[in-house]
Coordinates of C-alpha atoms in Angstrom, one line a residue:
Chain A
M1 CA -17.5 -4.0 -3.2
N2 CA -18.5 -7.3 -1.5
D3 CA -16.7 -10.6 -2.0
F4 CA -19.3 -12.0 -4.4
A5 CA -19.1 -9.0 -6.6
K6 CA -15.3 -9.4 -6.5
I7 CA -15.6 -13.0 -7.6
G8 CA -18.0 -11.8 -10.3
A9 CA -15.4 -9.3 -11.5
R10 CA -12.7 -11.9 -11.4
S11 CA -14.9 -14.4 -13.2
A12 CA -15.5 -11.7 -16.0
R13 CA -11.7 -11.2 -16.2
W14 CA -11.2 -15.0 -16.6
K15 CA -13.8 -14.9 -19.4
R16 CA -11.9 -12.0 -21.1
Y17 CA -8.6 -13.9 -20.8
A18 CA -10.2 -17.0 -22.3
W19 CA -11.5 -15.0 -25.2
I20 CA -8.2 -13.4 -25.9
L21 CA -6.5 -16.8 -25.7
A22 CA -9.1 -18.3 -28.1
I23 CA -8.6 -15.5 -30.6
V24 CA -4.8 -15.8 -30.4
W25 CA -5.1 -19.5 -30.8
T26 CA -7.4 -19.1 -33.8
V27 CA -5.0 -16.6 -35.4
V28 CA -2.1 -19.0 -34.9
I29 CA -4.0 -21.9 -36.4
V30 CA -5.2 -19.9 -39.4
A31 CA -1.7 -18.5 -40.0
S32 CA -0.3 -22.0 -39.9
L33 CA -2.9 -23.3 -42.3
V34 CA -2.3 -20.4 -44.7
W35 CA 1.5 -20.9 -44.6
N36 CA 1.1 -24.6 -45.2
V37 CA -1.3 -24.0 -48.1
I38 CA 1.2 -21.6 -49.6
Q39 CA 3.9 -24.3 -49.2
V40 CA 1.7 -26.9 -50.9
R41 CA 1.0 -24.5 -53.8
N42 CA 4.7 -23.6 -54.1
N43 CA 5.5 -27.3 -54.1
T44 CA 2.9 -28.0 -56.7
L45 CA 4.3 -25.3 -58.9
E46 CA 7.8 -26.5 -58.4
A47 CA 6.7 -30.1 -59.2
A48 CA 5.1 -28.7 -62.4
R49 CA 8.4 -26.9 -63.3
I50 CA 10.4 -30.1 -62.6
Q51 CA 8.1 -32.0 -64.9
A52 CA 8.3 -29.3 -67.5
R53 CA 12.1 -29.2 -67.3
A54 CA 12.2 -33.0 -67.7
T55 CA 10.1 -32.8 -70.8
Y56 CA 12.3 -30.1 -72.2
E57 CA 15.5 -32.0 -71.4
K58 CA 14.0 -35.1 -73.1
D59 CA 13.2 -33.1 -76.2
V60 CA 16.7 -31.7 -76.3
V61 CA 18.2 -35.1 -75.9
Y62 CA 16.4 -36.8 -78.8
R63 CA 16.8 -33.7 -80.9
R64 CA 20.5 -34.0 -80.3
W65 CA 20.4 -37.7 -81.1
N66 CA 18.5 -37.0 -84.4
A67 CA 20.8 -34.1 -85.3
G68 CA 23.9 -36.3 -84.4
H69 CA 22.7 -38.8 -87.0
G70 CA 22.0 -36.1 -89.6
G71 CA 18.4 -36.9 -89.5
V72 CA 16.7 -40.3 -89.6
Y73 CA 14.6 -42.0 -92.3
V74 CA 11.0 -43.0 -91.6
S75 CA 8.3 -44.5 -93.6
V76 CA 6.1 -42.1 -95.5
T77 CA 2.6 -42.3 -94.3
K78 CA -0.5 -40.2 -94.5
E79 CA 0.5 -38.4 -91.3
T80 CA 4.2 -38.3 -92.1
Q81 CA 4.6 -36.6 -95.4
P82 CA 8.1 -35.5 -96.7
N83 CA 9.1 -32.3 -94.9
P84 CA 8.6 -29.5 -97.4
Y85 CA 11.3 -27.4 -95.7
L86 CA 13.9 -30.0 -96.5
S87 CA 13.3 -29.9 -100.2
D88 CA 16.8 -28.7 -100.8
V89 CA 18.3 -31.5 -98.9
P90 CA 19.6 -34.2 -101.3
E91 CA 18.2 -37.7 -100.9
R92 CA 15.3 -36.4 -98.8
D93 CA 13.2 -39.1 -100.2
I94 CA 14.5 -42.6 -100.9
T95 CA 13.1 -46.0 -101.7
T96 CA 14.2 -49.2 -100.2
P97 CA 15.3 -52.0 -102.5
L98 CA 11.9 -53.6 -101.9
G99 CA 10.2 -50.3 -102.9
K100 CA 9.2 -48.9 -99.5
A101 CA 9.2 -45.1 -99.6
L102 CA 11.3 -43.4 -96.9
T103 CA 11.7 -39.7 -96.1
L104 CA 14.3 -37.9 -94.0
M105 CA 13.0 -36.6 -90.6
N106 CA 14.9 -33.7 -89.1
P107 CA 14.9 -32.9 -85.3
A108 CA 12.3 -30.2 -85.6
Y109 CA 9.9 -32.4 -87.5
M110 CA 10.4 -35.3 -85.1
T111 CA 9.9 -33.0 -82.1
R112 CA 6.7 -31.7 -83.5
Q113 CA 5.4 -35.2 -84.0
A114 CA 6.5 -36.2 -80.5
H115 CA 4.8 -33.1 -79.1
E116 CA 1.6 -34.2 -80.9
L117 CA 1.8 -37.6 -79.3
E118 CA 2.5 -36.1 -75.9
K119 CA -0.5 -33.8 -76.2
Q120 CA -2.8 -36.7 -77.1
K121 CA -1.5 -39.2 -74.4
L122 CA -0.3 -37.0 -71.5
G123 CA -2.0 -33.6 -72.1
V124 CA 1.5 -32.1 -72.0
R125 CA 2.0 -29.5 -74.6
G126 CA 5.3 -28.9 -76.3
H127 CA 6.1 -26.3 -78.8
I128 CA 9.3 -25.7 -80.7
T129 CA 9.4 -22.1 -81.7
S130 CA 11.6 -19.2 -82.8
L131 CA 11.4 -15.6 -83.5
N132 CA 12.7 -16.5 -86.9
P133 CA 11.0 -19.8 -87.7
I134 CA 11.6 -21.8 -90.9
R135 CA 8.1 -23.2 -90.7
P136 CA 5.5 -20.5 -90.2
E137 CA 3.4 -22.7 -87.9
N138 CA 6.3 -22.7 -85.4
A139 CA 5.8 -18.9 -84.9
P140 CA 5.6 -18.1 -81.1
D141 CA 2.4 -17.0 -79.3
P142 CA 2.6 -13.7 -77.3
W143 CA 3.9 -15.5 -74.1
E144 CA 6.6 -17.3 -76.1
T145 CA 7.6 -14.1 -77.8
E146 CA 8.1 -12.5 -74.4
A147 CA 10.2 -15.5 -73.3
L148 CA 12.3 -15.5 -76.4
R149 CA 13.1 -11.9 -76.0
A150 CA 14.1 -12.6 -72.4
F151 CA 16.5 -15.2 -73.6
E152 CA 18.2 -12.6 -75.7
R153 CA 18.7 -10.8 -72.4
R154 CA 20.5 -13.9 -71.1
E155 CA 17.6 -15.4 -69.2
T156 CA 17.9 -19.2 -69.1
E157 CA 14.4 -20.1 -68.0
I158 CA 11.0 -18.5 -68.0
S159 CA 8.0 -20.1 -66.3
S160 CA 4.6 -19.0 -65.2
L161 CA 1.0 -20.2 -64.8
Q162 CA -1.0 -19.5 -67.9
E163 CA -4.5 -20.3 -68.9
M164 CA -4.9 -22.0 -72.3
E165 CA -8.2 -23.1 -73.8
G166 CA -9.9 -22.7 -70.4
E167 CA -7.3 -24.8 -68.5
E168 CA -4.5 -23.9 -66.3
Y169 CA -1.0 -24.9 -67.4
M170 CA 2.5 -24.4 -66.0
R171 CA 4.3 -23.0 -69.0
L172 CA 8.1 -23.3 -69.0
M173 CA 10.4 -22.3 -71.7
R174 CA 14.1 -22.8 -72.2
P175 CA 16.3 -21.6 -75.1
L176 CA 17.5 -23.9 -77.8
I177 CA 21.2 -23.4 -78.4
T178 CA 22.6 -23.9 -81.9
E179 CA 24.8 -27.0 -82.0
S180 CA 26.9 -28.3 -84.9
G181 CA 24.2 -30.8 -85.9
C182 CA 21.8 -28.0 -86.3
L183 CA 23.8 -26.1 -88.9
K184 CA 22.9 -28.6 -91.6
C185 CA 19.6 -26.9 -92.0
H186 CA 19.9 -23.6 -90.1
A187 CA 23.3 -22.4 -91.4
V188 CA 21.3 -20.8 -94.2
Q189 CA 19.6 -18.6 -91.7
G190 CA 23.0 -17.3 -90.6
Y191 CA 23.2 -19.1 -87.3
E192 CA 26.4 -20.1 -85.8
E193 CA 27.2 -22.6 -83.1
G194 CA 26.3 -21.3 -79.6
D195 CA 23.6 -18.9 -80.9
I196 CA 20.2 -18.9 -79.4
R197 CA 18.1 -20.1 -82.2
G198 CA 14.7 -20.3 -80.5
G199 CA 13.3 -22.3 -77.7
I200 CA 11.1 -25.2 -76.6
S201 CA 8.1 -24.3 -74.6
V202 CA 6.4 -26.9 -72.4
A203 CA 3.0 -26.6 -70.8
I204 CA 2.2 -29.0 -68.0
P205 CA -1.5 -29.2 -67.2
M206 CA -2.0 -28.2 -63.6
S207 CA -5.2 -30.1 -63.0
P208 CA -3.6 -33.5 -62.0
L209 CA -1.1 -31.8 -59.7
Q210 CA -3.8 -29.5 -58.3
A211 CA -5.9 -32.6 -57.5
V212 CA -3.0 -33.9 -55.4
A213 CA -2.5 -30.5 -53.8
G214 CA -6.2 -30.2 -53.1
M215 CA -6.0 -33.5 -51.2
Q216 CA -3.0 -32.2 -49.3
V217 CA -4.8 -29.0 -48.5
L218 CA -7.9 -30.9 -47.4
T219 CA -5.8 -33.1 -45.0
L220 CA -4.0 -30.0 -43.7
A221 CA -7.3 -28.2 -43.1
G222 CA -8.7 -31.2 -41.3
G223 CA -5.7 -31.5 -39.1
H224 CA -5.7 -27.8 -38.3
I225 CA -9.4 -27.8 -37.5
L226 CA -8.8 -30.7 -35.2
L227 CA -5.9 -28.9 -33.5
W228 CA -8.0 -25.7 -33.3
L229 CA -10.8 -27.6 -31.6
M230 CA -8.5 -29.2 -29.1
G231 CA -7.0 -25.9 -28.2
I232 CA -10.3 -24.2 -27.8
G233 CA -11.6 -27.1 -25.8
G234 CA -8.5 -26.8 -23.5
I235 CA -9.1 -23.1 -23.1
V236 CA -12.7 -23.5 -22.2
L237 CA -12.1 -26.4 -19.8
G238 CA -9.1 -24.6 -18.2
T239 CA -11.1 -21.4 -17.7
Q240 CA -14.0 -23.3 -16.2
R241 CA -11.6 -25.2 -13.9
L242 CA -10.0 -21.9 -12.9
R243 CA -13.3 -20.2 -12.2
Q244 CA -14.4 -23.2 -10.2
S245 CA -11.3 -23.3 -8.1
E246 CA -11.6 -19.5 -7.7
W247 CA -15.1 -20.1 -6.3
E248 CA -13.9 -22.9 -4.1
R249 CA -11.0 -20.8 -2.8
K250 CA -13.4 -17.9 -2.1
R251 CA -15.7 -20.3 -0.3
A252 CA -12.8 -21.6 1.8
E253 CA -11.9 -18.1 2.6
E254 CA -15.4 -17.3 3.7
D255 CA -15.4 -20.4 5.9
V256 CA -12.1 -19.3 7.5
K257 CA -13.5 -15.8 8.0
R258 CA -16.6 -17.2 9.6
Y259 CA -14.5 -19.4 11.9
V260 CA -12.4 -16.5 12.9
E261 CA -15.5 -14.5 13.7
Q262 CA -16.8 -17.3 15.8
L263 CA -13.5 -17.6 17.6
E264 CA -13.6 -13.8 18.2
Q265 CA -17.1 -14.2 19.6
V266 CA -15.9 -17.0 21.9
N267 CA -12.9 -15.0 22.9
I268 CA -15.1 -12.0 23.8
R269 CA -17.3 -14.3 25.8
L270 CA -14.3 -15.8 27.5
Q271 CA -12.9 -12.3 28.3
E272 CA -16.3 -11.4 29.8
M273 CA -16.3 -14.5 31.9
D274 CA -12.8 -13.8 33.0
R275 CA -13.8 -10.3 34.0
L276 CA -16.9 -11.6 35.9
K277 CA -14.5 -14.1 37.6
S278 CA -12.4 -11.2 38.8
V279 CA -15.4 -9.2 39.9
F280 CA -16.6 -12.2 41.8
L281 CA -13.2 -12.7 43.4
A282 CA -13.1 -9.0 44.4
S283 CA -16.5 -9.1 46.1
M284 CA -15.9 -12.5 47.5
S285 CA -12.6 -11.5 49.2
H286 CA -14.3 -8.5 50.6
E287 CA -16.9 -10.8 52.2
L288 CA -14.2 -13.1 53.4
R289 CA -12.4 -10.2 55.2
T290 CA -15.3 -9.2 57.3
P291 CA -15.3 -12.4 59.4
L292 CA -11.5 -12.2 59.4
N293 CA -11.8 -8.9 61.1
S294 CA -13.3 -10.4 64.1
I295 CA -11.1 -13.5 64.1
I296 CA -7.9 -11.4 64.1
G297 CA -9.4 -8.7 66.3
F298 CA -10.7 -10.9 69.1
T299 CA -7.7 -13.2 69.2
G300 CA -5.6 -10.1 69.4
I301 CA -7.7 -8.7 72.3
I302 CA -7.6 -12.0 74.2
L303 CA -3.8 -12.3 73.6
Q304 CA -3.3 -8.8 75.0
G305 CA -5.1 -9.9 78.1
M306 CA -7.8 -7.3 77.6
A307 CA -10.5 -10.0 78.2
G308 CA -8.9 -11.6 81.2
E309 CA -6.0 -13.8 82.1
V310 CA -4.7 -16.3 79.5
N311 CA -2.6 -19.3 80.4
E312 CA 0.4 -20.5 78.4
E313 CA -1.4 -23.3 76.5
Q314 CA -4.2 -20.9 75.6
R315 CA -1.7 -18.3 74.5
K316 CA 0.1 -20.8 72.3
Q317 CA -3.2 -22.0 70.7
L318 CA -4.6 -18.5 70.2
T319 CA -1.3 -17.4 68.6
M320 CA -1.8 -20.2 66.1
V321 CA -5.4 -19.0 65.4
K322 CA -4.1 -15.4 64.9
N323 CA -1.2 -16.5 62.6
S324 CA -3.6 -18.6 60.6
G325 CA -5.9 -15.6 60.4
S326 CA -3.1 -13.3 59.3
H327 CA -2.0 -15.8 56.7
L328 CA -5.5 -16.1 55.3
L329 CA -5.7 -12.4 55.2
S330 CA -2.5 -12.0 53.2
L331 CA -3.7 -14.7 50.8
I332 CA -7.0 -12.9 50.3
N333 CA -5.1 -9.6 49.9
D334 CA -2.8 -11.1 47.2
L335 CA -5.7 -12.8 45.5
L336 CA -7.6 -9.5 45.5
D337 CA -4.7 -7.6 44.1
I338 CA -4.2 -10.1 41.3
S339 CA -7.9 -10.2 40.4
K340 CA -8.0 -6.4 40.4
I341 CA -5.0 -6.2 38.1
E342 CA -6.4 -8.9 35.8
A343 CA -9.7 -7.1 35.8
G344 CA -8.0 -3.9 34.8
K345 CA -9.4 -2.2 37.9
V346 CA -6.2 -1.0 39.4
E347 CA -5.8 2.7 39.4
L348 CA -2.3 3.8 40.1
S349 CA -1.9 6.7 42.5
L350 CA 1.0 8.7 41.2
E351 CA 3.0 11.0 43.4
E352 CA 6.6 12.3 43.6
F353 CA 8.6 10.7 46.4
R354 CA 12.1 9.9 47.5
L355 CA 13.0 6.3 46.9
D356 CA 15.2 6.1 50.0
D357 CA 12.2 6.9 52.2
V358 CA 10.3 3.9 50.9
V359 CA 13.3 1.6 51.2
R360 CA 14.0 2.8 54.7
E361 CA 10.3 2.0 55.7
V362 CA 10.8 -1.5 54.3
V363 CA 14.1 -2.0 56.1
E364 CA 12.5 -0.8 59.4
A365 CA 9.5 -3.1 58.9
F366 CA 11.8 -6.1 58.7
S367 CA 14.3 -5.1 61.4
P368 CA 12.7 -7.1 64.2
A369 CA 12.7 -10.3 62.1
V370 CA 16.3 -9.6 60.9
S371 CA 17.8 -9.0 64.3
K372 CA 16.0 -12.1 65.6
K373 CA 17.8 -14.1 63.0
G374 CA 21.1 -12.5 63.6
M375 CA 21.6 -11.4 60.0
E376 CA 22.1 -8.1 58.2
L377 CA 19.7 -6.0 56.1
T378 CA 21.3 -3.1 54.3
M379 CA 20.3 -0.6 51.7
Q380 CA 22.3 1.3 49.1
V381 CA 20.0 4.0 47.6
P382 CA 21.2 7.3 46.3
E383 CA 19.8 9.9 48.7
D384 CA 18.5 12.5 46.4
M385 CA 16.7 10.1 44.0
T386 CA 13.1 11.0 43.5
L387 CA 10.6 9.4 41.2
V388 CA 7.0 9.8 40.1
S389 CA 5.1 6.5 40.5
D390 CA 2.7 4.6 42.8
K391 CA 4.6 4.7 46.2
R392 CA 2.4 2.1 47.8
R393 CA 2.8 -0.4 45.0
I394 CA 6.5 0.0 44.9
K395 CA 6.6 -0.5 48.6
Q396 CA 4.5 -3.6 48.1
V397 CA 6.9 -5.0 45.5
L398 CA 9.9 -4.3 47.8
M399 CA 8.1 -5.8 50.8
N400 CA 7.3 -9.0 48.9
L401 CA 10.9 -9.4 47.6
V402 CA 12.6 -8.5 51.0
S403 CA 10.1 -10.7 52.8
N404 CA 11.1 -13.7 50.6
A405 CA 14.8 -12.8 50.9
V406 CA 14.6 -12.6 54.7
K407 CA 12.5 -15.8 54.9
F408 CA 15.0 -17.9 52.9
T409 CA 18.2 -16.5 54.5
D410 CA 19.4 -17.8 57.8
Q411 CA 22.8 -16.2 57.9
G412 CA 24.6 -13.6 56.0
S413 CA 22.8 -10.6 54.6
V414 CA 20.1 -9.1 52.5
Q415 CA 21.0 -6.0 50.4
I416 CA 18.7 -3.6 48.7
V417 CA 20.6 -1.8 45.9
A418 CA 19.0 0.9 43.8
R419 CA 20.6 2.7 40.8
V420 CA 19.8 4.4 37.5
P421 CA 21.9 2.5 35.0
E422 CA 20.6 4.3 32.0
G423 CA 18.2 7.0 31.0
E424 CA 15.0 7.1 32.8
T425 CA 14.9 3.7 34.3
L426 CA 15.4 2.7 37.9
E427 CA 16.9 -0.6 38.7
T428 CA 16.4 -2.1 42.1
R429 CA 18.0 -5.3 43.2
V430 CA 17.3 -7.4 46.3
I431 CA 20.4 -9.6 46.9
D432 CA 20.5 -12.4 49.6
T433 CA 22.9 -15.0 50.8
G434 CA 20.1 -17.5 51.4
I435 CA 19.4 -21.0 50.3
G436 CA 19.1 -20.1 46.6
I437 CA 16.9 -21.6 43.9
K438 CA 17.6 -24.8 41.9
K439 CA 17.9 -24.3 38.2
E440 CA 14.9 -26.4 37.4
Y441 CA 12.6 -24.1 39.4
M442 CA 13.8 -20.9 37.9
D443 CA 11.2 -20.8 35.1
K444 CA 8.3 -21.5 37.5
L445 CA 9.3 -18.7 39.8
F446 CA 6.8 -16.1 38.7
Q447 CA 3.9 -18.5 38.3
P448 CA 1.1 -18.8 40.9
F449 CA 1.1 -21.5 43.6
Q450 CA 4.5 -22.7 42.6
Q451 CA 6.3 -22.5 45.9
I452 CA 9.3 -24.6 45.1
D453 CA 10.7 -27.5 47.0
V454 CA 7.9 -29.1 49.0
S455 CA 10.0 -29.7 52.1
L456 CA 10.5 -25.9 52.5
T457 CA 6.8 -25.2 52.4
K458 CA 6.3 -26.1 56.0
R459 CA 9.3 -24.1 57.2
H460 CA 8.5 -21.1 55.1
E461 CA 4.9 -20.6 54.9
G462 CA 3.8 -18.4 52.0
T463 CA 0.8 -17.6 50.0
G464 CA 2.2 -19.0 46.8
L465 CA 1.0 -15.8 45.1
G466 CA 3.8 -13.5 46.2
L467 CA 6.1 -13.4 43.2
Y468 CA 3.2 -13.9 40.8
L469 CA 1.6 -10.7 42.2
T470 CA 5.0 -8.9 42.4
K471 CA 5.6 -9.5 38.7
K472 CA 2.1 -8.2 37.9
L473 CA 2.7 -5.1 40.0
V474 CA 6.0 -4.4 38.4
V475 CA 4.5 -4.8 34.9
L476 CA 1.7 -2.6 35.9
L477 CA 4.2 0.1 36.9
G478 CA 5.7 -0.2 33.4
G479 CA 8.7 -2.3 34.3
N480 CA 10.1 -5.7 34.4
I481 CA 11.4 -8.3 36.9
S482 CA 14.0 -11.0 36.6
A483 CA 15.8 -13.3 38.9
K484 CA 19.1 -15.2 39.1
S485 CA 20.3 -17.6 41.7
E486 CA 23.0 -20.0 42.7
Y487 CA 21.6 -22.9 44.7
G488 CA 23.0 -22.9 48.2
R489 CA 24.7 -19.5 47.7
G490 CA 21.9 -17.0 47.4
S491 CA 19.5 -15.2 45.0
E492 CA 19.1 -11.9 43.3
F493 CA 15.8 -10.4 42.3
S494 CA 16.0 -7.3 40.1
F495 CA 13.2 -5.1 38.9
T496 CA 13.1 -2.0 36.7
I497 CA 10.6 0.8 36.6
P498 CA 10.5 4.1 34.8
L499 CA 11.5 7.1 36.9
Q500 CA 8.4 8.9 35.5
Y501 CA 5.4 6.8 35.0
E502 CA 3.4 7.7 31.9
E503 CA 0.0 6.6 31.0
G504 CA 0.1 3.7 28.5
N505 CA 3.6 2.9 29.6
Chain B
M1 CA -14.1 10.8 80.1
K2 CA -13.6 11.2 76.3
R3 CA -16.4 10.1 74.1
V4 CA -16.1 8.4 70.8
L5 CA -18.8 8.0 68.2
V6 CA -18.5 4.8 66.3
V7 CA -20.5 4.6 63.0
E8 CA -20.4 0.9 62.0
D9 CA -23.1 -1.4 60.6
N10 CA -21.5 -4.7 61.4
E11 CA -22.4 -5.9 64.9
T12 CA -19.3 -7.9 65.5
N13 CA -17.0 -5.1 64.4
L14 CA -19.0 -2.6 66.5
Y15 CA -18.7 -4.9 69.5
L16 CA -14.9 -5.3 68.9
I17 CA -14.3 -1.6 68.6
R18 CA -16.5 -0.8 71.5
F19 CA -14.8 -3.4 73.7
M20 CA -11.3 -2.0 73.0
L21 CA -12.4 1.6 73.5
E22 CA -14.2 0.9 76.7
K23 CA -11.3 -1.1 78.0
S24 CA -9.0 1.8 77.3
G25 CA -11.4 4.1 79.2
Y26 CA -13.5 5.8 76.6
E27 CA -17.3 6.3 76.4
V28 CA -18.7 4.9 73.2
I29 CA -21.7 6.3 71.3
E30 CA -23.0 3.9 68.6
A31 CA -24.5 4.6 65.2
R32 CA -25.5 1.8 62.8
E33 CA -26.5 4.1 59.9
G34 CA -24.8 7.0 58.3
A35 CA -27.8 9.3 58.8
V36 CA -27.9 8.5 62.5
G37 CA -24.2 9.1 62.7
V38 CA -24.7 12.6 61.3
E39 CA -27.5 13.3 63.7
L40 CA -25.5 12.1 66.7
A41 CA -22.4 13.9 65.7
S42 CA -24.1 17.3 66.0
K43 CA -26.2 16.3 69.0
E44 CA -23.6 14.6 71.1
K45 CA -20.4 16.5 70.0
P46 CA -18.1 13.6 70.5
D47 CA -14.3 14.0 70.8
L48 CA -13.7 11.5 68.0
I49 CA -15.7 9.8 65.3
L50 CA -14.7 6.4 63.9
M51 CA -16.5 6.2 60.5
D52 CA -16.9 3.0 58.5
V53 CA -16.8 3.8 54.8
Q54 CA -19.0 1.0 53.6
L55 CA -22.5 1.6 55.1
P56 CA -26.0 0.9 53.8
D57 CA -28.0 3.8 52.5
M58 CA -25.8 6.8 53.2
D59 CA -22.1 5.8 53.1
G60 CA -19.4 7.0 55.4
L61 CA -18.1 9.5 52.9
E62 CA -21.4 11.2 52.5
A63 CA -22.0 11.2 56.2
T64 CA -18.6 12.8 56.8
K65 CA -19.3 15.5 54.2
R66 CA -22.6 16.3 56.0
I67 CA -21.0 16.4 59.4
R68 CA -18.3 18.8 58.1
A69 CA -21.0 20.9 56.4
S70 CA -23.0 21.2 59.7
E71 CA -20.1 22.0 61.9
A72 CA -20.0 25.6 63.0
D73 CA -17.0 25.7 65.2
G74 CA -13.9 23.4 65.6
K75 CA -13.4 20.2 63.8
I76 CA -14.2 16.8 65.3
P77 CA -11.5 14.4 64.2
I78 CA -13.1 11.8 61.9
I79 CA -11.1 8.6 61.4
A80 CA -12.3 6.5 58.3
L81 CA -12.2 2.8 58.6
T82 CA -11.2 1.9 55.1
S83 CA -11.2 -1.4 53.4
Y84 CA -8.2 -2.6 51.5
A85 CA -10.6 -4.0 49.0
M86 CA -11.8 -0.7 47.7
V87 CA -9.5 1.1 45.3
G88 CA -8.8 4.7 46.3
D89 CA -10.9 4.6 49.4
R90 CA -8.4 6.4 51.5
E91 CA -7.9 9.2 49.1
K92 CA -11.6 9.6 48.8
A93 CA -11.9 9.5 52.6
L94 CA -9.5 12.3 53.0
A95 CA -11.1 14.3 50.2
A96 CA -14.5 13.9 51.9
G97 CA -13.0 15.6 55.0
C98 CA -11.7 12.7 57.2
T99 CA -8.8 13.5 59.5
G100 CA -7.2 10.1 59.1
Y101 CA -7.8 6.5 58.2
I102 CA -7.3 3.1 59.7
E103 CA -7.2 0.1 57.4
K104 CA -9.4 -2.9 58.2
P105 CA -9.1 -5.5 59.5
I106 CA -8.2 -3.8 62.8
N107 CA -5.0 -4.8 64.4
P108 CA -5.7 -4.8 68.2
E109 CA -2.0 -4.3 68.9
T110 CA -1.8 -1.0 67.2
F111 CA -5.4 0.2 67.1
M112 CA -5.5 2.2 70.3
A113 CA -2.1 3.9 69.6
E114 CA -3.4 5.0 66.2
I115 CA -6.6 6.5 67.6
E116 CA -4.8 8.3 70.4
K117 CA -2.8 10.2 67.8
Y118 CA -6.0 12.1 67.0
L119 CA -7.2 12.7 70.5

């Protein structure tokens, strides 16, 4: 799968997440709206009940007032005729001294008239009723009958929504308890104080309350739609932003990848150039050696007197030419070795040999120089120690180190100490009592052309490549080299190599 | 007088070697190409051959192999003049049939002594 397909897949995943989020958001908003609408409806019903209860309480209060007064007298009008159910009551109808006819109005009659007024003015319906009514018109309807029966089961309030004459009402009914004032008329029916004699049912029209609730629901719906839109907008914007940043990140990654590829290309070119440099160096030094052959060869012949007598001055000058030639040769040899190692063209020639043989050869090579200086060159190498490695390279390393040690030591000694401190590793140390190395030069020791302390350069002519090459050789042999020194007291160079060289070591 | 065949393409080196050998009392036969060296080796039957490894056309190793192949009786010592520059030259020289090797550049102080080991 390529990267762009990956981005596509990821983009599709973002889209899916966005859809899921949008659906969840919608569900939350709808749930909230439904819950709120239910609350509004409950509140509306509760408000209707509260209004109904208030109406009931008011009826009860003025009924009690009326009953407490044993009824009140009102003028007889066309609408207010004497109550036929009070015909037994003495002085039901009286006449004022001025001849105005009055009739006694009991709580039930008064309530009925009040209910008629309420119905006309407020649309609120009241009904005083009983399962055992004195006035037949006060007989309960089916809903009231149910409620009255419930009161006999000790219910204190019944309410529900009912449709009456095509309109919705909150009907609420509470019992009427027989009080002392009631017994004046109702004792005949056998009621006693505290008995449930009937009830007052109140019906509150729902339409005005529902109009208010409708407004509330509309406001809620509007708010929720706004909220929903904001959420959806946020999700859409967020998803787009995420997808965009995903693309940008991907593009940045592509850029980085391209740069890395370019760098790799450059690196390959550099490595190739480096290799060419090494090849160039190798063939160049070969070409340089050919004329050196004759320079060293002929000065040698002349110095040996093979071409005739040489006087002292000529000998001195020819010796300088020969030494310069030899120095140039060792420079070229070192350079060649380094370029070969760096070009990866060095083939190790492995053989099994005794270490003490190699060290002895080195000691012998330096014995003329050492005895001339009046110093000691000693070796401590276990006699039976054999190793499998490149004998010539190990000798080269030792020659370089001992050459340095002898060069920088005027009195005292140079020791070559070899041992196997652990496992399969040989450790060889070249210890001298020479001039030592200043601390500040220690980390430059194994770098090329860093012969330290300029004043020494003239006294101790070197190629400047010796330790650099030595380190490369040791690493090539699978080992490591390190140095420690005390300025003015001497130096110790130590290298390790495996006893058995293995490919890839 | 012992005779030495020198196979060497570089005039200066050839002169240097010839000079030293003649000064030490040897007769020198020169060859500047490998093929000529092979031819002279069988024709002149020298006491020693100094063979430069790097030669135009046929190199010293190939020439040595051919000389060894054509020899019927007794081996002529062949000393390879190897270059320090070439990795594994000495091993290859010995494998090709050389008796010994001397590393270039030649050191006049030790050169004759090394040669006389093989004579």
